[in-house]
PDB file of C-alpha atoms in Angstrom:
ATOM      1  CA  MET I   1      37.807  -9.724-119.175  1.00 91.00           C
ATOM      2  CA  ASP I   2      34.653 -10.015-121.784  1.00 95.00           C
ATOM      3  CA  ILE I   3      32.332  -7.999-124.378  1.00 97.00           C
ATOM      4  CA  THR I   4      30.544  -7.557-121.101  1.00 97.00           C
ATOM      5  CA  ARG I   5      32.995  -6.015-118.333  1.00 97.00           C
ATOM      6  CA  ALA I   6      34.165  -4.288-121.321  1.00 98.00           C
ATOM      7  CA  LEU I   7      31.223  -2.401-121.883  1.00 98.00           C
ATOM      8  CA  ASP I   8      30.884  -1.806-118.369  1.00 98.00           C
ATOM      9  CA  ALA I   9      34.360  -0.455-117.406  1.00 98.00           C
ATOM     10  CA  LEU I  10      33.629   2.054-120.561  1.00 98.00           C
ATOM     11  CA  GLY I  11      30.389   2.991-118.827  1.00 98.00           C
ATOM     12  CA  ALA I  12      28.352   2.043-121.731  1.00 98.00           C
ATOM     13  CA  HIS I  13      25.276   0.535-121.489  1.00 94.00           C
ATOM     14  CA  GLN I  14      22.488   0.767-123.518  1.00 91.00           C
ATOM     15  CA  GLY I  15      20.542   3.472-121.063  1.00 95.00           C
ATOM     16  CA  VAL I  16      23.060   5.949-122.692  1.00 97.00           C
ATOM     17  CA  LEU I  17      20.937   6.007-125.959  1.00 98.00           C
ATOM     18  CA  THR I  18      17.844   6.998-126.107  1.00 98.00           C
ATOM     19  CA  GLU I  19      14.644   4.895-126.828  1.00 98.00           C
ATOM     20  CA  GLN I  20      14.744   6.806-130.189  1.00 98.00           C
ATOM     21  CA  ASN I  21      18.260   5.949-130.678  1.00 98.00           C
ATOM     22  CA  ARG I  22      17.546   1.994-130.980  1.00 98.00           C
ATOM     23  CA  ASN I  23      14.880   2.479-132.479  1.00 98.00           C
ATOM     24  CA  ASP I  24      16.274   4.116-134.899  1.00 98.00           C
ATOM     25  CA  LEU I  25      18.633   2.188-135.309  1.00 98.00           C
ATOM     26  CA  ASP I  26      16.651  -0.902-135.157  1.00 98.00           C
ATOM     27  CA  GLU I  27      14.392   0.880-137.931  1.00 98.00           C
ATOM     28  CA  LYS I  28      16.267   3.315-140.261  1.00 98.00           C
ATOM     29  CA  GLY I  29      19.475   1.107-139.575  1.00 98.00           C
ATOM     30  CA  TYR I  30      21.503   4.611-138.074  1.00 98.00           C
ATOM     31  CA  THR I  31      20.982   7.504-135.678  1.00 98.00           C
ATOM     32  CA  VAL I  32      22.933  10.480-134.903  1.00 98.00           C
ATOM     33  CA  LEU I  33      24.256  11.159-131.628  1.00 98.00           C
ATOM     34  CA  PRO I  34      24.382  15.053-131.885  1.00 98.00           C
ATOM     35  CA  ASP I  35      27.418  17.276-129.935  1.00 97.00           C
ATOM     36  CA  VAL I  36      29.491  14.550-128.876  1.00 98.00           C
ATOM     37  CA  ILE I  37      32.699  16.030-129.630  1.00 98.00           C
ATOM     38  CA  ASP I  38      33.773  18.649-128.073  1.00 98.00           C
ATOM     39  CA  ASP I  39      35.057  21.795-128.685  1.00 98.00           C
ATOM     40  CA  GLU I  40      38.621  21.641-127.116  1.00 98.00           C
ATOM     41  CA  TRP I  41      38.547  17.824-129.051  1.00 98.00           C
ATOM     42  CA  LEU I  42      37.381  18.814-131.978  1.00 98.00           C
ATOM     43  CA  GLU I  43      40.314  21.184-132.436  1.00 98.00           C
ATOM     44  CA  ALA I  44      42.848  19.000-131.183  1.00 98.00           C
ATOM     45  CA  LEU I  45      41.286  16.214-133.957  1.00 98.00           C
ATOM     46  CA  ARG I  46      41.149  18.789-136.620  1.00 98.00           C
ATOM     47  CA  THR I  47      44.958  19.088-135.502  1.00 98.00           C
ATOM     48  CA  ARG I  48      45.770  16.285-135.457  1.00 98.00           C
ATOM     49  CA  PHE I  49      44.694  15.228-138.623  1.00 98.00           C
ATOM     50  CA  GLU I  50      45.960  18.153-140.363  1.00 98.00           C
ATOM     51  CA  GLU I  51      49.515  16.692-138.982  1.00 98.00           C
ATOM     52  CA  LEU I  52      49.487  13.737-140.170  1.00 98.00           C
ATOM     53  CA  CYS I  53      48.629  14.502-143.081  1.00 98.00           C
ATOM     54  CA  GLU I  54      51.409  17.336-144.097  1.00 98.00           C
ATOM     55  CA  LYS I  55      54.232  13.981-142.044  1.00 98.00           C
ATOM     56  CA  GLU I  56      52.848  11.472-144.338  1.00 98.00           C
ATOM     57  CA  GLY I  57      52.508  12.066-147.723  1.00 97.00           C
ATOM     58  CA  VAL I  58      51.897  10.570-150.473  1.00 96.00           C
ATOM     59  CA  HIS I  59      51.366   7.379-147.585  1.00 97.00           C
ATOM     60  CA  ALA I  60      48.989   8.700-145.870  1.00 97.00           C
ATOM     61  CA  GLY I  61      45.848   5.543-145.068  1.00 97.00           C
ATOM     62  CA  ILE I  62      48.247   3.069-147.152  1.00 97.00           C
ATOM     63  CA  GLU I  63      48.100   0.876-144.003  1.00 97.00           C
ATOM     64  CA  VAL I  64      43.741  -0.307-145.348  1.00 97.00           C
ATOM     65  CA  HIS I  65      43.010   2.663-147.777  1.00 93.00           C
ATOM     66  CA  GLN I  66      44.115   5.140-150.301  1.00 95.00           C
ATOM     67  CA  GLU I  67      41.653   7.010-153.275  1.00 94.00           C
ATOM     68  CA  GLN I  68      42.424   9.204-155.333  1.00 93.00           C
ATOM     69  CA  GLY I  69      41.132  12.763-154.997  1.00 94.00           C
ATOM     70  CA  THR I  70      40.493  12.210-151.483  1.00 96.00           C
ATOM     71  CA  ARG I  71      43.113  12.886-148.518  1.00 97.00           C
ATOM     72  CA  ARG I  72      43.172   9.476-145.817  1.00 98.00           C
ATOM     73  CA  LEU I  73      44.339   7.939-142.983  1.00 98.00           C
ATOM     74  CA  SER I  74      44.438   5.352-141.002  1.00 98.00           C
ATOM     75  CA  ASP I  75      45.503   3.053-138.396  1.00 98.00           C
ATOM     76  CA  LEU I  76      45.225   6.273-136.182  1.00 98.00           C
ATOM     77  CA  CYS I  77      44.335   4.203-132.747  1.00 98.00           C
ATOM     78  CA  ASN I  78      49.036   3.720-133.512  1.00 98.00           C
ATOM     79  CA  LYS I  79      48.918   7.680-133.929  1.00 98.00           C
ATOM     80  CA  GLY I  80      48.645   9.405-130.726  1.00 97.00           C
ATOM     81  CA  PRO I  81      46.179   9.742-127.394  1.00 98.00           C
ATOM     82  CA  VAL I  82      43.701  12.510-128.993  1.00 98.00           C
ATOM     83  CA  PHE I  83      42.297   9.417-130.404  1.00 98.00           C
ATOM     84  CA  ASP I  84      41.677   7.322-127.081  1.00 98.00           C
ATOM     85  CA  ARG I  85      38.260   7.736-126.573  1.00 98.00           C
ATOM     86  CA  VAL I  86      37.403   7.279-130.287  1.00 98.00           C
ATOM     87  CA  TYR I  87      36.928   4.055-130.420  1.00 98.00           C
ATOM     88  CA  THR I  88      35.662   3.735-126.385  1.00 98.00           C
ATOM     89  CA  HIS I  89      33.189   6.551-126.356  1.00 98.00           C
ATOM     90  CA  PRO I  90      29.927   5.029-124.298  1.00 98.00           C
ATOM     91  CA  LYS I  91      27.575   6.166-126.673  1.00 98.00           C
ATOM     92  CA  VAL I  92      28.672   4.974-130.328  1.00 98.00           C
ATOM     93  CA  LEU I  93      29.762   1.633-128.171  1.00 98.00           C
ATOM     94  CA  ALA I  94      26.072   0.957-126.321  1.00 98.00           C
ATOM     95  CA  ALA I  95      24.665   1.731-130.556  1.00 98.00           C
ATOM     96  CA  VAL I  96      27.401  -1.047-132.206  1.00 98.00           C
ATOM     97  CA  HIS I  97      26.295  -3.517-129.283  1.00 98.00           C
ATOM     98  CA  HIS I  98      22.869  -3.139-129.562  1.00 98.00           C
ATOM     99  CA  VAL I  99      23.450  -3.187-133.246  1.00 98.00           C
ATOM    100  CA  ILE I 100      25.705  -6.522-133.723  1.00 98.00           C
ATOM    101  CA  GLY I 101      24.541  -8.315-130.575  1.00 97.00           C
ATOM    102  CA  ARG I 102      27.837  -9.817-129.783  1.00 97.00           C
ATOM    103  CA  SER I 103      30.918  -9.482-128.156  1.00 98.00           C
ATOM    104  CA  PHE I 104      32.631  -7.335-131.209  1.00 98.00           C
ATOM    105  CA  LYS I 105      36.480  -5.352-132.297  1.00 98.00           C
ATOM    106  CA  LEU I 106      37.069  -2.596-132.986  1.00 98.00           C
ATOM    107  CA  SER I 107      37.917  -3.126-136.993  1.00 98.00           C
ATOM    108  CA  SER I 108      39.857  -0.119-138.093  1.00 98.00           C
ATOM    109  CA  LEU I 109      40.543   3.599-137.482  1.00 98.00           C
ATOM    110  CA  ASN I 110      40.308   5.950-140.099  1.00 98.00           C
ATOM    111  CA  ALA I 111      39.589   9.523-141.593  1.00 98.00           C
ATOM    112  CA  ARG I 112      38.062  10.503-144.879  1.00 97.00           C
ATOM    113  CA  ASP I 113      38.920  14.213-146.759  1.00 97.00           C
ATOM    114  CA  ALA I 114      36.516  14.272-149.944  1.00 96.00           C
ATOM    115  CA  LEU I 115      38.494  17.313-152.072  1.00 96.00           C
ATOM    116  CA  PRO I 116      36.432  19.706-153.758  1.00 96.00           C
ATOM    117  CA  GLY I 117      35.446  17.815-156.845  1.00 95.00           C
ATOM    118  CA  GLU I 118      36.088  14.534-155.927  1.00 95.00           C
ATOM    119  CA  GLY I 119      34.677  12.279-153.117  1.00 95.00           C
ATOM    120  CA  LEU I 120      31.485  10.066-155.153  1.00 96.00           C
ATOM    121  CA  GLN I 121      30.784   7.235-153.557  1.00 96.00           C
ATOM    122  CA  GLY I 122      28.429   4.533-155.479  1.00 96.00           C
ATOM    123  CA  LEU I 123      26.139   3.085-152.707  1.00 97.00           C
ATOM    124  CA  HIS I 124      27.937   0.079-150.158  1.00 97.00           C
ATOM    125  CA  ALA I 125      27.913  -2.500-147.567  1.00 97.00           C
ATOM    126  CA  ASP I 126      30.779  -2.680-145.570  1.00 96.00           C
ATOM    127  CA  TRP I 127      29.313  -6.831-145.828  1.00 96.00           C
ATOM    128  CA  GLY I 128      29.232  -8.415-148.805  1.00 94.00           C
ATOM    129  CA  ALA I 129      26.412 -10.290-148.822  1.00 95.00           C
ATOM    130  CA  ASP I 130      22.917 -10.063-148.299  1.00 95.00           C
ATOM    131  CA  TYR I 131      21.747 -10.382-144.867  1.00 94.00           C
ATOM    132  CA  ASP I 132      21.554 -13.587-143.281  1.00 94.00           C
ATOM    133  CA  GLY I 133      19.521 -12.667-139.506  1.00 94.00           C
ATOM    134  CA  GLN I 134      22.128 -10.782-137.620  1.00 96.00           C
ATOM    135  CA  PHE I 135      24.700  -8.078-138.236  1.00 98.00           C
ATOM    136  CA  HIS I 136      28.574  -8.625-138.632  1.00 98.00           C
ATOM    137  CA  VAL I 137      29.985  -5.246-138.768  1.00 98.00           C
ATOM    138  CA  CYS I 138      28.469  -1.201-137.350  1.00 98.00           C
ATOM    139  CA  ASN I 139      29.920   1.725-138.183  1.00 98.00           C
ATOM    140  CA  SER I 140      31.005   5.198-136.913  1.00 98.00           C
ATOM    141  CA  ILE I 141      31.231   8.422-138.868  1.00 98.00           C
ATOM    142  CA  TRP I 142      32.907  11.342-137.287  1.00 98.00           C
ATOM    143  CA  LEU I 143      31.930  14.492-138.227  1.00 98.00           C
ATOM    144  CA  LEU I 144      35.653  16.887-137.805  1.00 98.00           C
ATOM    145  CA  ASP I 145      33.930  19.703-140.220  1.00 98.00           C
ATOM    146  CA  ASP I 146      30.260  20.699-141.189  1.00 98.00           C
ATOM    147  CA  PHE I 147      28.658  17.844-143.537  1.00 98.00           C
ATOM    148  CA  SER I 148      25.914  20.061-145.851  1.00 97.00           C
ATOM    149  CA  GLU I 149      24.617  18.746-149.336  1.00 96.00           C
ATOM    150  CA  GLU I 150      27.084  20.771-151.345  1.00 97.00           C
ATOM    151  CA  ASN I 151      30.208  19.755-149.598  1.00 96.00           C
ATOM    152  CA  GLY I 152      29.387  16.591-150.163  1.00 95.00           C
ATOM    153  CA  CYS I 153      28.096  14.866-147.360  1.00 97.00           C
ATOM    154  CA  THR I 154      27.201  11.048-146.510  1.00 98.00           C
ATOM    155  CA  ARG I 155      23.829   9.272-147.993  1.00 98.00           C
ATOM    156  CA  LEU I 156      21.922   6.671-146.306  1.00 98.00           C
ATOM    157  CA  VAL I 157      18.607   4.458-147.861  1.00 98.00           C
ATOM    158  CA  PRO I 158      16.978   3.467-144.437  1.00 98.00           C
ATOM    159  CA  GLY I 159      16.059   0.515-143.873  1.00 97.00           C
ATOM    160  CA  SER I 160      18.093  -1.423-146.339  1.00 97.00           C
ATOM    161  CA  HIS I 161      19.980  -3.516-144.014  1.00 98.00           C
ATOM    162  CA  LYS I 162      18.041  -5.353-143.172  1.00 96.00           C
ATOM    163  CA  GLY I 163      17.941  -6.987-147.604  1.00 94.00           C
ATOM    164  CA  LEU I 164      20.100  -7.732-150.113  1.00 96.00           C
ATOM    165  CA  HIS I 165      23.641  -6.267-150.497  1.00 96.00           C
ATOM    166  CA  PRO I 166      23.247  -3.652-153.136  1.00 96.00           C
ATOM    167  CA  ARG I 167      25.336  -4.931-155.979  1.00 94.00           C
ATOM    168  CA  ASN I 168      22.225  -7.703-156.549  1.00 95.00           C
ATOM    169  CA  VAL I 169      20.200  -5.417-156.964  1.00 94.00           C
ATOM    170  CA  LEU I 170      21.502  -1.808-158.040  1.00 96.00           C
ATOM    171  CA  THR I 171      22.354  -1.256-162.018  1.00 95.00           C
ATOM    172  CA  ASP I 172      23.764   2.361-161.113  1.00 97.00           C
ATOM    173  CA  ALA I 173      25.641   2.313-157.650  1.00 96.00           C
ATOM    174  CA  GLN I 174      26.285   5.799-158.119  1.00 96.00           C
ATOM    175  CA  ALA I 175      23.115   7.265-158.870  1.00 96.00           C
ATOM    176  CA  PRO I 176      20.491   9.225-156.681  1.00 95.00           C
ATOM    177  CA  HIS I 177      18.628   6.704-154.474  1.00 97.00           C
ATOM    178  CA  PRO I 178      14.427   7.910-154.021  1.00 97.00           C
ATOM    179  CA  ASP I 179      14.760   6.535-150.478  1.00 97.00           C
ATOM    180  CA  GLU I 180      18.415   8.017-150.147  1.00 98.00           C
ATOM    181  CA  GLU I 181      18.906  10.160-146.986  1.00 98.00           C
ATOM    182  CA  LEU I 182      21.792  12.973-146.560  1.00 98.00           C
ATOM    183  CA  LEU I 183      23.296  13.321-143.487  1.00 98.00           C
ATOM    184  CA  ILE I 184      23.968  17.468-142.662  1.00 98.00           C
ATOM    185  CA  ALA I 185      25.046  17.641-139.680  1.00 98.00           C
ATOM    186  CA  PRO I 186      27.226  19.830-137.918  1.00 98.00           C
ATOM    187  CA  ALA I 187      30.596  19.191-136.737  1.00 98.00           C
ATOM    188  CA  GLY I 188      30.526  17.663-133.333  1.00 98.00           C
ATOM    189  CA  THR I 189      27.914  14.773-134.679  1.00 98.00           C
ATOM    190  CA  VAL I 190      28.387  11.605-135.306  1.00 98.00           C
ATOM    191  CA  ALA I 191      26.283   8.839-136.846  1.00 98.00           C
ATOM    192  CA  VAL I 192      26.100   5.002-136.109  1.00 98.00           C
ATOM    193  CA  PHE I 193      24.778   2.730-138.949  1.00 98.00           C
ATOM    194  CA  ASN I 194      24.830  -0.227-139.250  1.00 98.00           C
ATOM    195  CA  SER I 195      27.017  -1.607-142.248  1.00 98.00           C
ATOM    196  CA  HIS I 196      24.941  -3.403-143.931  1.00 98.00           C
ATOM    197  CA  THR I 197      23.100  -0.392-144.645  1.00 98.00           C
ATOM    198  CA  TRP I 198      23.079   0.991-148.106  1.00 98.00           C
ATOM    199  CA  HIS I 199      25.612   4.265-147.645  1.00 98.00           C
ATOM    200  CA  GLY I 200      28.703   6.439-150.561  1.00 97.00           C
ATOM    201  CA  GLY I 201      29.716   9.713-149.824  1.00 97.00           C
ATOM    202  CA  THR I 202      28.481  12.222-151.721  1.00 97.00           C
ATOM    203  CA  LEU I 203      30.236  14.559-154.302  1.00 97.00           C
ATOM    204  CA  ASN I 204      32.093  18.112-152.826  1.00 97.00           C
ATOM    205  CA  GLN I 205      31.005  20.882-155.383  1.00 96.00           C
ATOM    206  CA  SER I 206      32.048  23.219-153.265  1.00 96.00           C
ATOM    207  CA  LYS I 207      35.024  25.314-153.641  1.00 94.00           C
ATOM    208  CA  ASP I 208      36.712  25.821-150.949  1.00 94.00           C
ATOM    209  CA  LEU I 209      35.282  23.641-147.944  1.00 93.00           C
ATOM    210  CA  PRO I 210      36.785  20.709-146.261  1.00 93.00           C
ATOM    211  CA  ARG I 211      34.214  17.389-145.833  1.00 96.00           C
ATOM    212  CA  ARG I 212      37.393  15.939-142.682  1.00 98.00           C
ATOM    213  CA  ALA I 213      35.799  12.845-140.523  1.00 98.00           C
ATOM    214  CA  MET I 214      36.572  10.017-138.939  1.00 98.00           C
ATOM    215  CA  HIS I 215      35.027   5.777-139.668  1.00 98.00           C
ATOM    216  CA  CYS I 216      35.396   4.553-136.573  1.00 98.00           C
ATOM    217  CA  TYR I 217      34.154   0.553-137.287  1.00 98.00           C
ATOM    218  CA  PHE I 218      33.348  -2.529-135.730  1.00 98.00           C
ATOM    219  CA  THR I 219      33.540  -5.501-136.663  1.00 98.00           C
ATOM    220  CA  ALA I 220      31.304  -8.841-135.068  1.00 98.00           C
ATOM    221  CA  ARG I 221      34.256 -10.928-132.713  1.00 98.00           C
ATOM    222  CA  GLU I 222      34.346 -13.540-134.654  1.00 97.00           C
ATOM    223  CA  HIS I 223      36.109 -11.525-138.371  1.00 98.00           C
ATOM    224  CA  GLY I 224      38.904 -10.695-138.975  1.00 97.00           C
ATOM    225  CA  GLN I 225      39.520  -6.971-139.067  1.00 98.00           C
ATOM    226  CA  GLN I 226      39.908  -4.401-141.806  1.00 98.00           C
ATOM    227  CA  LEU I 227      43.051  -3.185-139.901  1.00 98.00           C
ATOM    228  CA  ASN I 228      44.440  -6.436-137.357  1.00 98.00           C
ATOM    229  CA  GLN I 229      45.519  -4.407-134.254  1.00 97.00           C
ATOM    230  CA  ARG I 230      48.219  -6.985-133.028  1.00 96.00           C
ATOM    231  CA  GLU I 231      49.620  -6.872-136.183  1.00 96.00           C
ATOM    232  CA  TYR I 232      49.999  -1.987-136.064  1.00 97.00           C
ATOM    233  CA  LEU I 233      49.967  -2.608-131.615  1.00 96.00           C
ATOM    234  CA  ARG I 234      52.393  -0.039-130.379  1.00 96.00           C
ATOM    235  CA  TYR I 235      54.758  -0.502-127.641  1.00 95.00           C
ATOM    236  CA  GLU I 236      53.258   2.952-126.299  1.00 97.00           C
ATOM    237  CA  THR I 237      49.806   2.538-127.142  1.00 97.00           C
ATOM    238  CA  TRP I 238      49.517  -1.115-125.108  1.00 96.00           C
ATOM    239  CA  LYS I 239      50.672   0.652-121.566  1.00 96.00           C
ATOM    240  CA  ARG I 240      48.719   4.140-122.360  1.00 97.00           C
ATOM    241  CA  ILE I 241      45.277   2.345-122.598  1.00 97.00           C
ATOM    242  CA  SER I 242      42.924   0.693-120.430  1.00 97.00           C
ATOM    243  CA  PRO I 243      42.090  -2.691-120.232  1.00 97.00           C
ATOM    244  CA  ALA I 244      38.511  -2.489-121.620  1.00 98.00           C
ATOM    245  CA  ALA I 245      40.192  -0.511-124.480  1.00 98.00           C
ATOM    246  CA  ARG I 246      42.786  -2.932-125.379  1.00 98.00           C
ATOM    247  CA  TYR I 247      39.868  -5.553-125.373  1.00 98.00           C
ATOM    248  CA  ILE I 248      37.548  -3.123-127.794  1.00 98.00           C
ATOM    249  CA  LEU I 249      41.364  -3.624-130.150  1.00 98.00           C
ATOM    250  CA  ASP I 250      41.514  -7.200-129.609  1.00 97.00           C
ATOM    251  CA  VAL I 251      44.844  -6.614-128.201  1.00 96.00           C
ATOM    252  CA  ASP I 252      44.264  -8.173-124.650  1.00 86.00           C
ATOM    253  CA  VAL I 253      46.699 -10.294-123.193  1.00 65.00           C
ATOM    254  CA  GLU I 254      45.276 -13.529-121.916  1.00 55.00           C
TER     255      GLU I 254
END
C-alpha cells in the first residue's frame, strides 16, 4: 500500500474538490466544505461525544491534551465505528493531499467543546516553525454544532500559511487580528485548513450554547504523530477498518 493506492481505494481523487476549494487552500490556506455530515451521522456523533464525556469524566482527553474551560476527547479512532468515516472521508483526504503534496498519515482525531465564558485561544500554527517552502501538516474542523460569533467559532488569518510563525510576529496572540476571518457555518460543515495558517478558537460568549467540534489532523508521513496510532490501536479497530484506512492511520502491517 502507498498513498496513491490508499487514496484511490477511498475515492479521494482531486475531482471531488471544486476549483474554488483548491484555490482557497492555495491562497487563503483553508476551504469550507458544506453538508459533509448528514443529519443521521451528525446525531450519532453528538450522542457518542456525550457518552464519552460522561464515561471518561476527568480523564477525558488525557491521551493528547486537556484544556481548562473545555471538554476534550482524544483517541477517537478507537472509540467507535461512528468515527471511521471521519479520517477516511474522500473530500477531506483529497484536500489534505492537495495541501501536503506527498504521502501523509493521520496525526490525531480529537474533539473539543469550549464552554460558555471559555475557549479563547491565541492565534497559533500547528507547525512550530516558519514556512520553509513546503507544508507539513493539515487539519480539519468537523462542526457538530452551529458555529457563530456568539458561541466561540474558530478564527483564521487568510494567507498566513506562507509566512512567519505567529510567535515571531505577534505581540499579543489573543488580540483580534485585522485580517482574521470567522468560521461561521452550520453544523455538518467541515473546514479543512493548512495547519501553517494562523488560527484559534474565540471566546464562547453565550450563556448555554455548545460548540462541539472534532479535529481530524494529518501530518506528512516522515513526521511523528500527535498520538502514536500504533501504540494506541485496539485490535477490534484494526479488524474493523480497511487496508486503506490502516495506511492512513499508519498501522498497516507490511
